PDB file of C-alpha atoms in Angstrom:
ATOM      1  CA  MET A   1      -1.449 -13.683 -21.131  1.00  0.00           C
ATOM      2  CA  ALA A   2       0.032 -10.305 -20.274  1.00  0.00           C
ATOM      3  CA  GLU A   3       3.601 -10.298 -19.073  1.00  0.00           C
ATOM      4  CA  ILE A   4       4.227  -9.024 -15.546  1.00  0.00           C
ATOM      5  CA  LYS A   5       7.466  -7.047 -15.449  1.00  0.00           C
ATOM      6  CA  THR A   6       6.676  -4.603 -12.665  1.00  0.00           C
ATOM      7  CA  LEU A   7       4.652  -5.428  -9.561  1.00  0.00           C
ATOM      8  CA  LEU A   8       3.386  -2.960  -6.961  1.00  0.00           C
ATOM      9  CA  PHE A   9       2.629  -4.452  -3.554  1.00  0.00           C
ATOM     10  CA  ALA A  10       0.585  -2.014  -1.444  1.00  0.00           C
ATOM     11  CA  THR A  11       0.903  -2.682   2.273  1.00  0.00           C
ATOM     12  CA  ASP A  12      -0.576  -1.300   5.456  1.00  0.00           C
ATOM     13  CA  PHE A  13       1.626  -3.679   7.508  1.00  0.00           C
ATOM     14  CA  SER A  14      -1.474  -5.626   8.651  1.00  0.00           C
ATOM     15  CA  LYS A  15      -1.973  -9.400   8.862  1.00  0.00           C
ATOM     16  CA  GLY A  16      -3.625  -9.254   5.453  1.00  0.00           C
ATOM     17  CA  SER A  17      -0.534  -7.642   3.970  1.00  0.00           C
ATOM     18  CA  ALA A  18       1.751 -10.143   5.663  1.00  0.00           C
ATOM     19  CA  ARG A  19      -0.282 -13.005   4.232  1.00  0.00           C
ATOM     20  CA  ALA A  20       0.018 -11.541   0.736  1.00  0.00           C
ATOM     21  CA  CYS A  21       3.829 -11.426   1.007  1.00  0.00           C
ATOM     22  CA  ASP A  22       4.314 -15.029  -0.099  1.00  0.00           C
ATOM     23  CA  LEU A  23       2.287 -14.395  -3.229  1.00  0.00           C
ATOM     24  CA  ALA A  24       4.156 -11.161  -3.967  1.00  0.00           C
ATOM     25  CA  ARG A  25       7.490 -12.951  -3.609  1.00  0.00           C
ATOM     26  CA  SER A  26       6.341 -15.878  -5.718  1.00  0.00           C
ATOM     27  CA  LEU A  27       4.953 -13.699  -8.505  1.00  0.00           C
ATOM     28  CA  ALA A  28       8.058 -11.520  -8.614  1.00  0.00           C
ATOM     29  CA  ASP A  29      10.314 -14.605  -8.715  1.00  0.00           C
ATOM     30  CA  THR A  30       8.244 -16.545 -11.249  1.00  0.00           C
ATOM     31  CA  CYS A  31       7.791 -13.594 -13.596  1.00  0.00           C
ATOM     32  CA  GLY A  32      11.233 -12.092 -13.056  1.00  0.00           C
ATOM     33  CA  ALA A  33       9.409  -8.884 -12.170  1.00  0.00           C
ATOM     34  CA  SER A  34      10.686  -5.922 -10.228  1.00  0.00           C
ATOM     35  CA  LEU A  35       8.820  -5.450  -6.959  1.00  0.00           C
ATOM     36  CA  THR A  36       7.942  -2.172  -5.269  1.00  0.00           C
ATOM     37  CA  LEU A  37       6.530  -2.081  -1.735  1.00  0.00           C
ATOM     38  CA  LEU A  38       4.253   0.893  -1.130  1.00  0.00           C
ATOM     39  CA  HIS A  39       2.769   2.221   2.087  1.00  0.00           C
ATOM     40  CA  VAL A  40       0.368   5.161   2.061  1.00  0.00           C
ATOM     41  CA  ILE A  41       0.032   7.512   5.005  1.00  0.00           C
ATOM     42  CA  ASN A  42      -3.513   8.829   5.016  1.00  0.00           C
ATOM     43  CA  GLU A  43      -3.785  12.603   5.052  1.00  0.00           C
ATOM     44  CA  PHE A  44      -5.496  14.256   7.957  1.00  0.00           C
ATOM     45  CA  SER A  45      -8.926  15.170   6.705  1.00  0.00           C
ATOM     46  CA  ASP A  46     -10.600  15.944   9.986  1.00  0.00           C
ATOM     47  CA  ARG A  47     -11.545  19.594  10.220  1.00  0.00           C
ATOM     48  CA  ASN A  48     -10.123  19.713  13.756  1.00  0.00           C
ATOM     49  CA  ALA A  49      -6.668  18.933  12.351  1.00  0.00           C
ATOM     50  CA  ARG A  50      -6.824  22.302  10.594  1.00  0.00           C
ATOM     51  CA  LYS A  51      -7.229  24.038  13.945  1.00  0.00           C
ATOM     52  CA  VAL A  52      -3.792  23.085  15.248  1.00  0.00           C
ATOM     53  CA  SER A  53      -0.852  25.290  14.468  1.00  0.00           C
ATOM     54  CA  ALA A  54       1.189  24.593  11.367  1.00  0.00           C
ATOM     55  CA  GLU A  55       4.170  23.807  13.587  1.00  0.00           C
ATOM     56  CA  VAL A  56       2.276  21.145  15.559  1.00  0.00           C
ATOM     57  CA  TYR A  57       0.830  19.692  12.354  1.00  0.00           C
ATOM     58  CA  GLU A  58       4.266  19.498  10.713  1.00  0.00           C
ATOM     59  CA  LYS A  59       5.814  17.845  13.785  1.00  0.00           C
ATOM     60  CA  LEU A  60       3.035  15.276  13.907  1.00  0.00           C
ATOM     61  CA  ALA A  61       3.292  14.596  10.164  1.00  0.00           C
ATOM     62  CA  ALA A  62       7.079  14.192  10.456  1.00  0.00           C
ATOM     63  CA  GLU A  63       6.678  11.777  13.377  1.00  0.00           C
ATOM     64  CA  ILE A  64       4.110   9.711  11.475  1.00  0.00           C
ATOM     65  CA  GLU A  65       6.375   9.576   8.424  1.00  0.00           C
ATOM     66  CA  LYS A  66       9.362   8.585  10.575  1.00  0.00           C
ATOM     67  CA  HIS A  67       7.398   5.668  12.017  1.00  0.00           C
ATOM     68  CA  ALA A  68       6.173   4.661   8.558  1.00  0.00           C
ATOM     69  CA  VAL A  69       9.764   4.538   7.299  1.00  0.00           C
ATOM     70  CA  GLU A  70      10.764   2.396  10.293  1.00  0.00           C
ATOM     71  CA  ASP A  71       7.757   0.103   9.798  1.00  0.00           C
ATOM     72  CA  MET A  72       8.564  -0.251   6.091  1.00  0.00           C
ATOM     73  CA  GLN A  73      12.175  -1.193   6.840  1.00  0.00           C
ATOM     74  CA  GLU A  74      11.031  -3.761   9.406  1.00  0.00           C
ATOM     75  CA  PHE A  75       8.436  -5.166   6.969  1.00  0.00           C
ATOM     76  CA  ARG A  76      11.014  -5.351   4.180  1.00  0.00           C
ATOM     77  CA  ASP A  77      13.606  -7.025   6.403  1.00  0.00           C
ATOM     78  CA  ARG A  78      11.079  -9.508   7.734  1.00  0.00           C
ATOM     79  CA  TYR A  79       9.450 -10.606   4.474  1.00  0.00           C
ATOM     80  CA  PHE A  80      11.752  -9.555   1.617  1.00  0.00           C
ATOM     81  CA  LYS A  81      15.246  -9.562   3.129  1.00  0.00           C
ATOM     82  CA  ASP A  82      16.802 -11.830   0.524  1.00  0.00           C
ATOM     83  CA  MET A  83      15.358 -10.240  -2.596  1.00  0.00           C
ATOM     84  CA  PRO A  84      15.743  -6.887  -4.317  1.00  0.00           C
ATOM     85  CA  VAL A  85      12.773  -4.610  -3.735  1.00  0.00           C
ATOM     86  CA  THR A  86      12.147  -0.908  -3.966  1.00  0.00           C
ATOM     87  CA  THR A  87      10.215   0.828  -1.212  1.00  0.00           C
ATOM     88  CA  ALA A  88       8.019   3.899  -1.400  1.00  0.00           C
ATOM     89  CA  ILE A  89       5.954   5.879   1.062  1.00  0.00           C
ATOM     90  CA  ALA A  90       3.264   8.272  -0.136  1.00  0.00           C
ATOM     91  CA  VAL A  91       0.877  10.632   1.624  1.00  0.00           C
ATOM     92  CA  GLY A  92      -2.731  11.027   0.520  1.00  0.00           C
ATOM     93  CA  LYS A  93      -5.903   9.021   0.053  1.00  0.00           C
ATOM     94  CA  SER A  94      -4.799   5.392  -0.002  1.00  0.00           C
ATOM     95  CA  HIS A  95      -6.693   4.238  -3.077  1.00  0.00           C
ATOM     96  CA  GLU A  96      -5.684   7.282  -5.118  1.00  0.00           C
ATOM     97  CA  GLU A  97      -2.020   7.056  -4.128  1.00  0.00           C
ATOM     98  CA  ILE A  98      -1.830   3.323  -4.840  1.00  0.00           C
ATOM     99  CA  ILE A  99      -3.113   3.894  -8.376  1.00  0.00           C
ATOM    100  CA  ARG A 100      -0.923   6.977  -8.871  1.00  0.00           C
ATOM    101  CA  GLN A 101       2.208   5.163  -7.735  1.00  0.00           C
ATOM    102  CA  ALA A 102       1.357   2.121  -9.878  1.00  0.00           C
ATOM    103  CA  LYS A 103       1.077   4.350 -12.945  1.00  0.00           C
ATOM    104  CA  LYS A 104       4.269   6.190 -11.992  1.00  0.00           C
ATOM    105  CA  ILE A 105       6.359   2.999 -11.912  1.00  0.00           C
ATOM    106  CA  GLY A 106       4.593   1.419 -14.892  1.00  0.00           C
ATOM    107  CA  ALA A 107       3.207  -1.458 -12.817  1.00  0.00           C
ATOM    108  CA  ASP A 108       1.621  -4.338 -14.696  1.00  0.00           C
ATOM    109  CA  LEU A 109      -0.147  -5.572 -11.562  1.00  0.00           C
ATOM    110  CA  ILE A 110      -1.145  -4.196  -8.167  1.00  0.00           C
ATOM    111  CA  LEU A 111      -1.161  -6.704  -5.314  1.00  0.00           C
ATOM    112  CA  MET A 112      -2.675  -5.990  -1.921  1.00  0.00           C
ATOM    113  CA  GLY A 113      -4.056  -7.746   1.108  1.00  0.00           C
ATOM    114  CA  THR A 114      -7.629  -7.146   2.136  1.00  0.00           C
ATOM    115  CA  GLN A 115      -9.538  -7.487   5.369  1.00  0.00           C
ATOM    116  CA  GLY A 116     -12.889  -9.214   5.388  1.00  0.00           C
ATOM    117  CA  ARG A 117     -15.091  -6.362   6.602  1.00  0.00           C
ATOM    118  CA  ALA A 118     -18.803  -6.960   6.531  1.00  0.00           C
ATOM    119  CA  GLY A 119     -22.095  -5.317   7.343  1.00  0.00           C
ATOM    120  CA  ILE A 120     -22.288  -1.789   8.652  1.00  0.00           C
ATOM    121  CA  GLU A 121     -18.492  -1.432   8.992  1.00  0.00           C
ATOM    122  CA  LYS A 122     -18.034  -2.050   5.266  1.00  0.00           C
ATOM    123  CA  MET A 123     -20.919   0.236   4.388  1.00  0.00           C
ATOM    124  CA  LEU A 124     -19.588   3.097   6.519  1.00  0.00           C
ATOM    125  CA  MET A 125     -15.868   2.735   5.928  1.00  0.00           C
ATOM    126  CA  GLY A 126     -15.650   1.168   2.508  1.00  0.00           C
ATOM    127  CA  SER A 127     -12.553  -0.691   1.526  1.00  0.00           C
ATOM    128  CA  THR A 128      -9.290   0.584   0.118  1.00  0.00           C
ATOM    129  CA  ALA A 129      -8.911  -2.610  -1.892  1.00  0.00           C
ATOM    130  CA  GLU A 130     -12.431  -2.277  -3.268  1.00  0.00           C
ATOM    131  CA  ARG A 131     -11.795   1.333  -4.279  1.00  0.00           C
ATOM    132  CA  VAL A 132      -8.550   0.377  -6.001  1.00  0.00           C
ATOM    133  CA  VAL A 133     -10.240  -2.505  -7.847  1.00  0.00           C
ATOM    134  CA  ARG A 134     -13.068  -0.229  -9.015  1.00  0.00           C
ATOM    135  CA  SER A 135     -10.843   2.693 -10.059  1.00  0.00           C
ATOM    136  CA  SER A 136      -7.591   1.218 -11.320  1.00  0.00           C
ATOM    137  CA  PRO A 137      -6.836   0.873 -15.018  1.00  0.00           C
ATOM    138  CA  ILE A 138      -4.141  -1.587 -13.909  1.00  0.00           C
ATOM    139  CA  PRO A 139      -5.138  -5.145 -12.933  1.00  0.00           C
ATOM    140  CA  VAL A 140      -5.441  -5.674  -9.167  1.00  0.00           C
ATOM    141  CA  LEU A 141      -4.959  -8.935  -7.286  1.00  0.00           C
ATOM    142  CA  THR A 142      -6.288  -9.011  -3.721  1.00  0.00           C
ATOM    143  CA  VAL A 143      -5.437 -11.555  -1.039  1.00  0.00           C
ATOM    144  CA  ARG A 144      -7.978 -11.929   1.727  1.00  0.00           C
ATOM    145  CA  GLU A 145      -6.710 -12.034   5.314  1.00  0.00           C
TER     146      GLU A 145
END
């Protein structure tokens, strides 16, 4: 069995992520692994976003990042207060950034919560977890909400 020394826990601060916290803590403790919490801010891809001035766009992006930092601190304090963790916030396409960050830190495992989408919603929106599972060269463990 492969040794887990570095664990990346990707979170969107949802119920699914909160539920996966116990497993992330347990795995990190049991394996003696370092744990990194990652949140990805999705880039604006809507063509209308390009129509706003650069100043407005930058202010909005800064505000979103500020809230993400606050949410990450709250998430860390709530679920990982008594253990050493590293936090990271990235901007981009969630599935691509999760894999990129996992490679960057040399993660042996990616852990993430997943929501149980079905039907047309899944077909139209897809799933970040599914995209990570399909694309990642690093093993991925998903925890269903």
